[in-house]
XYZ file of C-alpha atoms in Angstrom:
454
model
C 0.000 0.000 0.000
C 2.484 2.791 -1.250
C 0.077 5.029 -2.085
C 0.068 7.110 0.705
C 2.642 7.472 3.430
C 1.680 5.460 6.594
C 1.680 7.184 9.439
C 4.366 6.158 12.319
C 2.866 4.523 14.781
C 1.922 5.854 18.501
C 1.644 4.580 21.974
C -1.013 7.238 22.754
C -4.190 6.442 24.596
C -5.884 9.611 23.241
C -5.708 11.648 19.503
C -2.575 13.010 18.454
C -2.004 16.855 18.769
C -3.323 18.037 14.845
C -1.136 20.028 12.991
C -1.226 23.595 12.909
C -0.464 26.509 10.039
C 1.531 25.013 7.503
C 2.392 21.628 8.609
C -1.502 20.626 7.444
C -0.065 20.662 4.209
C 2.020 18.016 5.163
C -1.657 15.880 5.432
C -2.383 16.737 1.846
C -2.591 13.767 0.321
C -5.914 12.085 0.416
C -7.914 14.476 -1.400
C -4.734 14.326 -4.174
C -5.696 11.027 -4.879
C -9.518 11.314 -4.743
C -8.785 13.502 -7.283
C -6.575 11.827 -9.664
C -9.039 8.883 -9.307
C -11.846 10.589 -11.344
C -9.713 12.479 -13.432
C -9.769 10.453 -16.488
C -13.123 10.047 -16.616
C -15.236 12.746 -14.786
C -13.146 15.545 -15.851
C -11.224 14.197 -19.129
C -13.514 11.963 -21.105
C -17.347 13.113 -20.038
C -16.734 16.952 -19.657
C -15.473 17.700 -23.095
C -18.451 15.330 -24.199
C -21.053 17.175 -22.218
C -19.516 20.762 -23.554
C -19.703 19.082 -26.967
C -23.381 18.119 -26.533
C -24.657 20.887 -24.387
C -22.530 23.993 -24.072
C -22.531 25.796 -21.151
C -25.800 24.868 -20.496
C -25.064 22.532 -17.516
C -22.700 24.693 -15.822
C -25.209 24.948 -12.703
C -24.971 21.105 -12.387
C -21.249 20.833 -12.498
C -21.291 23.215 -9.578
C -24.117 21.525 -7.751
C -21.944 17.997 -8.052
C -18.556 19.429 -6.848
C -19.758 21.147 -3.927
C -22.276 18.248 -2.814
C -19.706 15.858 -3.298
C -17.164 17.719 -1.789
C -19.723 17.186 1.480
C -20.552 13.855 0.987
C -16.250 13.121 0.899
C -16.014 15.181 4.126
C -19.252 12.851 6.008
C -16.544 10.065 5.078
C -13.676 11.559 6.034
C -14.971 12.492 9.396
C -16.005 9.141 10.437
C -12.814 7.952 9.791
C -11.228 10.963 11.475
C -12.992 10.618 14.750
C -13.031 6.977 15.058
C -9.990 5.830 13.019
C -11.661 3.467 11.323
C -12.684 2.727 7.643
C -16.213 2.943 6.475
C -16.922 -0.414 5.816
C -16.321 -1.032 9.246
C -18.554 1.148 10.735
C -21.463 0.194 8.120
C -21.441 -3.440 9.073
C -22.627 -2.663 12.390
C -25.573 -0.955 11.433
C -28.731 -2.187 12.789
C -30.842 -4.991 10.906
C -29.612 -7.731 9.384
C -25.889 -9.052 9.147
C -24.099 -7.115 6.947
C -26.627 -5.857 4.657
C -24.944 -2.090 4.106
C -22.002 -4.361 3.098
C -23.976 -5.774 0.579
C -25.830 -3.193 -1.050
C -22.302 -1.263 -1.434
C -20.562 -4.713 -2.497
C -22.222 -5.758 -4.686
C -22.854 -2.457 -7.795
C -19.208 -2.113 -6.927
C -18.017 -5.426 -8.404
C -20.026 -4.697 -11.596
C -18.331 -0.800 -11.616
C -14.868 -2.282 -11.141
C -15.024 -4.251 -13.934
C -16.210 -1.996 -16.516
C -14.669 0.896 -15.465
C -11.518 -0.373 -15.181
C -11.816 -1.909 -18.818
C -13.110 1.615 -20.121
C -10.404 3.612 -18.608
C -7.561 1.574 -19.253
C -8.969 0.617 -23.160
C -8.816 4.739 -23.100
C -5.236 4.607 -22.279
C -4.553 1.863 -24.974
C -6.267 4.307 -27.885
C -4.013 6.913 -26.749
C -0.856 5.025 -26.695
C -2.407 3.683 -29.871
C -1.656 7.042 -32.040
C 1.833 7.422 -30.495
C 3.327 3.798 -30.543
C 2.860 1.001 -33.602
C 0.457 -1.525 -32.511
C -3.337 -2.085 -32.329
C -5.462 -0.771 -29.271
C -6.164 -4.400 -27.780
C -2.719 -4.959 -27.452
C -1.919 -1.926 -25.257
C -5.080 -1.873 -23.380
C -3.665 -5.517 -21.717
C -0.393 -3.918 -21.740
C -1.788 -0.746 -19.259
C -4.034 -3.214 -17.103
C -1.387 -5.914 -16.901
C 1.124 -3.114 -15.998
C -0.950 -1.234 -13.321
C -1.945 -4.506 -11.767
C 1.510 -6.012 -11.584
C 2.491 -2.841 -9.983
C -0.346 -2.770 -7.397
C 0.561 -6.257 -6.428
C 4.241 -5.268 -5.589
C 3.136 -2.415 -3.940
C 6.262 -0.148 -5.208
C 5.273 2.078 -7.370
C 6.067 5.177 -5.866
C 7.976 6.786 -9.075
C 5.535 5.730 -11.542
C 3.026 7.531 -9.459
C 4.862 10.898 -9.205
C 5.837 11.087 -12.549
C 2.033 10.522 -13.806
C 1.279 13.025 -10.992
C 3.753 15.526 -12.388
C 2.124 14.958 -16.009
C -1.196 14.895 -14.910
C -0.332 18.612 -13.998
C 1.085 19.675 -17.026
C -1.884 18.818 -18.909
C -4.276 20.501 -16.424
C -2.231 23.133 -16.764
C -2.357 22.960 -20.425
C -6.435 22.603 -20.076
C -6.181 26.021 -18.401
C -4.316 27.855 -20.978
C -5.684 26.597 -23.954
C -9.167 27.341 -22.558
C -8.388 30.540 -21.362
C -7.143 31.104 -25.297
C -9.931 29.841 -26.823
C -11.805 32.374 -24.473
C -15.311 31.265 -23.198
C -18.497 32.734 -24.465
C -18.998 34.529 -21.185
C -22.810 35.480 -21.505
C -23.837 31.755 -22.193
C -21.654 30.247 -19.807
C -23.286 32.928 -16.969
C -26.643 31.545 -18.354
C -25.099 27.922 -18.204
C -25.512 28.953 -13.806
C -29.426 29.194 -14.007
C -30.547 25.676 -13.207
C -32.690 24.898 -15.791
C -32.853 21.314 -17.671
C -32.121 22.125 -21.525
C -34.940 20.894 -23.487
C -33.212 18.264 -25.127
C -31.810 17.175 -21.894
C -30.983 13.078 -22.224
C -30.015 12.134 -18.695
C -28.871 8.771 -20.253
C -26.075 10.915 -22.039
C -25.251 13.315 -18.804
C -25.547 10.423 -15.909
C -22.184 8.928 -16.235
C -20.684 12.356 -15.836
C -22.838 13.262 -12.466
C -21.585 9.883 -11.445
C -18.294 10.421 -12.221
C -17.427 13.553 -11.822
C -15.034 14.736 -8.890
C -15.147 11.102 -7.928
C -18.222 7.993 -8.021
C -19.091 6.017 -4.939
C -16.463 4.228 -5.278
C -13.926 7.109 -4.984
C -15.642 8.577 -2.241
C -15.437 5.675 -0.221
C -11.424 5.147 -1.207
C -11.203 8.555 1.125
C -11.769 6.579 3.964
C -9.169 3.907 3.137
C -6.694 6.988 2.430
C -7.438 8.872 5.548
C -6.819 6.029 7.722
C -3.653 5.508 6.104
C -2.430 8.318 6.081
C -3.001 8.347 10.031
C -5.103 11.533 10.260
C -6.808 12.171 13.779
C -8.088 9.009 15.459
C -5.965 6.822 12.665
C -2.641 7.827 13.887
C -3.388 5.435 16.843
C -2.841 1.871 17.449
C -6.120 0.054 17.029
C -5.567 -1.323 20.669
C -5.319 2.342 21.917
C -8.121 3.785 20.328
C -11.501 5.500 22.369
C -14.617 5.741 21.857
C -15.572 8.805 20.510
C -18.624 9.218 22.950
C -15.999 8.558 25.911
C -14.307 11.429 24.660
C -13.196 14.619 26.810
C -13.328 17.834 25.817
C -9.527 18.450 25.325
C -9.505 15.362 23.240
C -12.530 16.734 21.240
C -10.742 19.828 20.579
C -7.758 17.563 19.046
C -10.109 16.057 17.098
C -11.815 19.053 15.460
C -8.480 20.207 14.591
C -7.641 17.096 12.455
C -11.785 17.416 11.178
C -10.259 20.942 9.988
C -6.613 19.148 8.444
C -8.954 16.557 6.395
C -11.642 19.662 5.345
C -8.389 21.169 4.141
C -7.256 17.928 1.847
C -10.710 17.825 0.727
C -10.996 21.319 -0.253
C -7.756 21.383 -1.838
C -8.965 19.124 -4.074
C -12.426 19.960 -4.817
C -10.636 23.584 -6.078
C -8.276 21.780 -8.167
C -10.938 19.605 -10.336
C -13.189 22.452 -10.648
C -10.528 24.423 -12.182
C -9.667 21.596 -14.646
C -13.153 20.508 -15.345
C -14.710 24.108 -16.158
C -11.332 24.132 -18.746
C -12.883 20.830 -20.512
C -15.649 22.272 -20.225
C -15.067 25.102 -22.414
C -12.822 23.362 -24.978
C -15.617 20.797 -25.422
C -18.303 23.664 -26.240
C -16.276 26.079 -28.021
C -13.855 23.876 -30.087
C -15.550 20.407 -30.246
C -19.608 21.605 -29.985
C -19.304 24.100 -33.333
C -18.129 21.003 -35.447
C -20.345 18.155 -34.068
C -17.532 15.764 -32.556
C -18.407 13.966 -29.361
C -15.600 12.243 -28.567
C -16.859 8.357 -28.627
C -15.900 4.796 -29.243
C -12.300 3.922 -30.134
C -11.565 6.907 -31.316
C -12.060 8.650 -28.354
C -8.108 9.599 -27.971
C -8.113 10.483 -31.214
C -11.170 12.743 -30.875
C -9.901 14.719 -26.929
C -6.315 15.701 -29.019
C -8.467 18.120 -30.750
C -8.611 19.996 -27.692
C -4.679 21.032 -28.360
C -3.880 20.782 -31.506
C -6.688 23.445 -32.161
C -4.752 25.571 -30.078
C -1.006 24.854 -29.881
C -0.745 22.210 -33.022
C 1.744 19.301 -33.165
C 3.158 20.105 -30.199
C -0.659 20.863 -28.456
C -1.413 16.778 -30.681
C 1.768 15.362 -28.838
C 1.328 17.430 -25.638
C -2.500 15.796 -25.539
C -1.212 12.309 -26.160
C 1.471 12.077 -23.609
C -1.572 13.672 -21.052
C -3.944 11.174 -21.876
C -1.681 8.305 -21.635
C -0.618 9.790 -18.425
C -4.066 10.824 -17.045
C -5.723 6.908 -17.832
C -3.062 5.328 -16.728
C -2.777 6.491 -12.936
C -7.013 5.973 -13.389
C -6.126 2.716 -13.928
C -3.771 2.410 -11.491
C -5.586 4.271 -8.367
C -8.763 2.551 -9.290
C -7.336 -0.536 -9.106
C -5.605 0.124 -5.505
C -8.991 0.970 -4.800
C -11.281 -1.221 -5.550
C -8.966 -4.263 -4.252
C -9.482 -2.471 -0.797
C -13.055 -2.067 -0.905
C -13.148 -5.744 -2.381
C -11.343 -7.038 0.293
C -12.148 -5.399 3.483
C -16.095 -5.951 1.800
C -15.344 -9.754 1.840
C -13.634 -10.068 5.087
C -16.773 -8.084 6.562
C -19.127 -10.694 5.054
C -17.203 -13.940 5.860
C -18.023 -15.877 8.930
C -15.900 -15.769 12.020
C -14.902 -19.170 11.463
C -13.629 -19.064 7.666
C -12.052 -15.728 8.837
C -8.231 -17.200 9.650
C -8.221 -19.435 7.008
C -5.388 -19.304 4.266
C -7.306 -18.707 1.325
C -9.760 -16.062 3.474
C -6.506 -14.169 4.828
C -7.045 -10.562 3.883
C -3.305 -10.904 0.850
C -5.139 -13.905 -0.429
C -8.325 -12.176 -1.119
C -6.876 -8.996 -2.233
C -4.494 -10.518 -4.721
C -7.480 -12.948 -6.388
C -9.423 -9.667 -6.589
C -6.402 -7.876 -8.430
C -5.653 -10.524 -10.516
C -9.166 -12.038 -11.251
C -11.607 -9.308 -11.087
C -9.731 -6.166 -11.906
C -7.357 -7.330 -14.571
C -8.585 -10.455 -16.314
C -12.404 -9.903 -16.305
C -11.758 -6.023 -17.170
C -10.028 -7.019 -20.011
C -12.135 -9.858 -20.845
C -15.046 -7.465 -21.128
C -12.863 -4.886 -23.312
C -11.865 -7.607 -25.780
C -16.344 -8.280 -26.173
C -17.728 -5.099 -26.056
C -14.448 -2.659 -27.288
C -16.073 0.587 -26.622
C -14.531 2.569 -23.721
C -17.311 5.512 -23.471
C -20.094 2.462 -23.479
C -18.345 0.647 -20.688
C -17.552 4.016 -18.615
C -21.312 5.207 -19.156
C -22.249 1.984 -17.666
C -20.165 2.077 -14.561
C -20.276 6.175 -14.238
C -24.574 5.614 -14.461
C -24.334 3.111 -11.437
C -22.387 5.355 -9.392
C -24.523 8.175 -10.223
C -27.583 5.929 -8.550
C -25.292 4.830 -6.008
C -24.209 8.020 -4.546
C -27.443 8.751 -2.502
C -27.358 5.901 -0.638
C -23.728 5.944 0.153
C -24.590 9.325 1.243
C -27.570 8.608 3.674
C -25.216 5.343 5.200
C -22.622 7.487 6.387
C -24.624 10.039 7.385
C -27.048 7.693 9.749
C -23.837 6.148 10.698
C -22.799 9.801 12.040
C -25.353 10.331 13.562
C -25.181 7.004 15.687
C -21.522 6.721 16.271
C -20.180 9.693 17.441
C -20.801 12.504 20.064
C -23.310 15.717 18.549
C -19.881 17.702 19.212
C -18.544 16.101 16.448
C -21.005 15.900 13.989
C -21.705 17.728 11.266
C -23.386 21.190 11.628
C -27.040 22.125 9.957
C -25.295 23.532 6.831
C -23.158 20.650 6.098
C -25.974 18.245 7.022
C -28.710 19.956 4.603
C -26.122 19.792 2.112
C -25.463 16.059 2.370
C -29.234 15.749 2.286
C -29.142 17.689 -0.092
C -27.109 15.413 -2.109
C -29.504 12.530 -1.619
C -31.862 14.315 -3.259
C -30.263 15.784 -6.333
C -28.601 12.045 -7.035
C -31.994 10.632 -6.816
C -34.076 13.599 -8.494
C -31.674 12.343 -11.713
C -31.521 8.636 -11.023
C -35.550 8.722 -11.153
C -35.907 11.227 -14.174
C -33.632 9.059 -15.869
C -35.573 5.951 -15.166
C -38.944 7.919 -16.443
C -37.070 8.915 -20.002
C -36.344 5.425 -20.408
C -39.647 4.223 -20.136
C -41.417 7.356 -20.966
C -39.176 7.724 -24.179
């Protein structure tokens, strides 16, 4: 697990003193990731497509899902803060029967690892396909096999800061080139009124709700980061750990200050997609929109390099390439490491006590069949029938659009129940969670009615 720096262990029966002025910074981390997980496909792929499709028109719903998401992260994060524990741990001991929160987040999870993981890393193997001889099956395998062997090993440190470092030069590029192509500023302030277009399909705008600044998925990876990274309550041993109701008020003061460390991460990164997302946003609608691409299919590499080439030619074309390769591949990579947590810690949840010590139940065990079974054969399995990386991402990005409410409304029950009022989230944060329930499901059910309807 070398994706974020564990934190050294404490013989502490209380929290750890939080960090104050600039050594929160040192805590950024987290959110970085969060981020970089829905980069490819949130910002990258669906953005450009929904500024090709719609203009600015849906401006007031990219702002809606980045600051109700941003919430929904920060209901995660502060479980995990205040108790030092991951979700899924706190969700199977919700009342009713045995382990069903598990299930109902298990199981759309291991249908969105699949085919996201096959869309995103088939998006890296069109990409590499217009750079490097050889046909787009052959380096989609290449990228999953690659990111997988690497997550196994667990060392892959470099590779991660050099994608890092690229993945900022081309949301850096995003920024320029859309602040050259210049934004029709009178639509886009329309684009904030939040009004449906009237040839609003929600079918073609769902995946990118879902995805964008991170699907259920992602959210729920903040917890496993958070805990690694040993932020409030984490930073202690297991063994050491209180309850937060038995908590005094000095050590509720510590952990408000760590609550304000991981609001920090959070923020941090919320600022940082909305810049690069509003920059695909306006490359999609004023370069792509005016000559009717939508970038789709296999050619959906081919179709984003438009975005620089338009602007700073070859080297914009090459610039693009390298980006995309870069961007899809540390998707692939991070959404692997992901997904093999939530797999596994999901599993161990659900097995019975007395299958739990057994070798081929042991927590490596599990986590390596995931990795090598359902995140890198069956992805690319799936790729090689259906070929199409928008089709499979608009599957797995529509399930996590319909997924978000209810990972909302678990963690913020499980709030409510596990930890002192003290702690919990005030009336503004709360409303907006709620808030978030609503506007997830509001789409999930208008989609349903243009389906049938339609």
């Amino acid at each position: 697990m070398s994706q974020v720096t564990e934190a050294a262990p404490q013989r502490s029966t209380g929290v750890p003193e939080p960090p104050a002025g600039w050594r929160r910074f040192r805590y950024i981390g987290p959110g970085v990731l969060w981020a970089l997980a829905a980069l490819a496909t949130g910002e990258l792929l669906f953005t450009p497509r929904v500024g090709a499709q719609y203009g600015y028109s849906l401006m007031w719903a990219l702002v809606a899902v980045l600051v109700l998401k941003l919430f929904v992260t920060r209901e995660i994060g502060r479980y995990s803060v205040v108790t030092g524990r991951r979700l899924l741990t706190g969700l199977a001991g919700l009342p009713g029967p045995a382990g069903w929160a598990i299930w109902v987040i298990l199981v759309p999870q291991l249908v969105v690892g699949i085919a996201a993981i096959a869309g995103i890393a088939s998006a890296a193997g069109s990409a590499l396909a217009l750079a490097v001889p050889g046909a787009i099956q052959l380096w989609t395998g290449v990228v999953i096999a690659a990111a997988a062997g690497l997550v196994l090993v667990g060392h892959y440190t470099g590779v991660e800061w050099v994608s890092r470092v690229l993945g900022v030069a081309l949301a850096l590029g995003a920024v320029v080139a859309a602040i050259q192509v210049g934004p029709d500023l009178t639509e886009a302030a329309a684009g904030f009124v939040p009004v449906p277009p009237d040839d609003l399909r929600v079918a073609e705008i769902l995946p990118w709700l879902g995805f964008l600044s991170n699907g259920a998925a992602g959210l729920m990876w903040y917890s496993y980061w958070i805990t690694a990274k040993g932020i409030g309550h984490a930073g202690v041993p297991a063994a050491d750990r209180r309850d937060p109701r038995d908590l005094d008020s000095g050590q509720i003061d510590r952990v408000r200050g760590w609550l304000r460390t991981m609001s920090l991460d959070s923020t941090f990164a919320v600022v940082g997609v909305a810049l690069i997302t509003v920059a695909f946003l306006v490359l999609g609608a004023e370069l792509l929109r005016p000559e009717g691409i939508v970038p789709a299919e296999a050619d959906v590499a081919r179709d984003l390099t438009r975005l620089f080439s338009e602007v700073f030619g070859s080297v914009g074309f090459w610039l693009m390439v390298v980006g995309l390769v870069s961007a899809f591949w540390t998707a692939t990579l991070t959404n692997i490491d992901g997904w093999q947590r939530l797999y596994t810690d999901g599993v161990r949840r659900l097995l019975p006590a007395r299958l739990a010590e057994r070798t081929l139940t042991r927590p490596v065990v599990i986590s390596r069949t995931a990795i090598v079974l359902w995140l890198a054969t069956l992805p690319y399995a799936v790729f090689l029938i259906f070929g199409d990386p928008v089709a499979l991402l608009t599957l797995a990005g529509s399930i996590e659009a319909v997924h978000i409410p209810l990972v909302a409304g678990l963690v913020l029950w499980l709030n409510r129940r596990t930890m002192p009022r003290a702690l919990r989230a005030g009336r503004a944060a709360t409303a907006l969670v709620v808030a978030a329930v609503v506007f997830f499901t509001w789409f999930a059910l208008y989609y349903l009615w243009q389906q049938f309807a339609g």
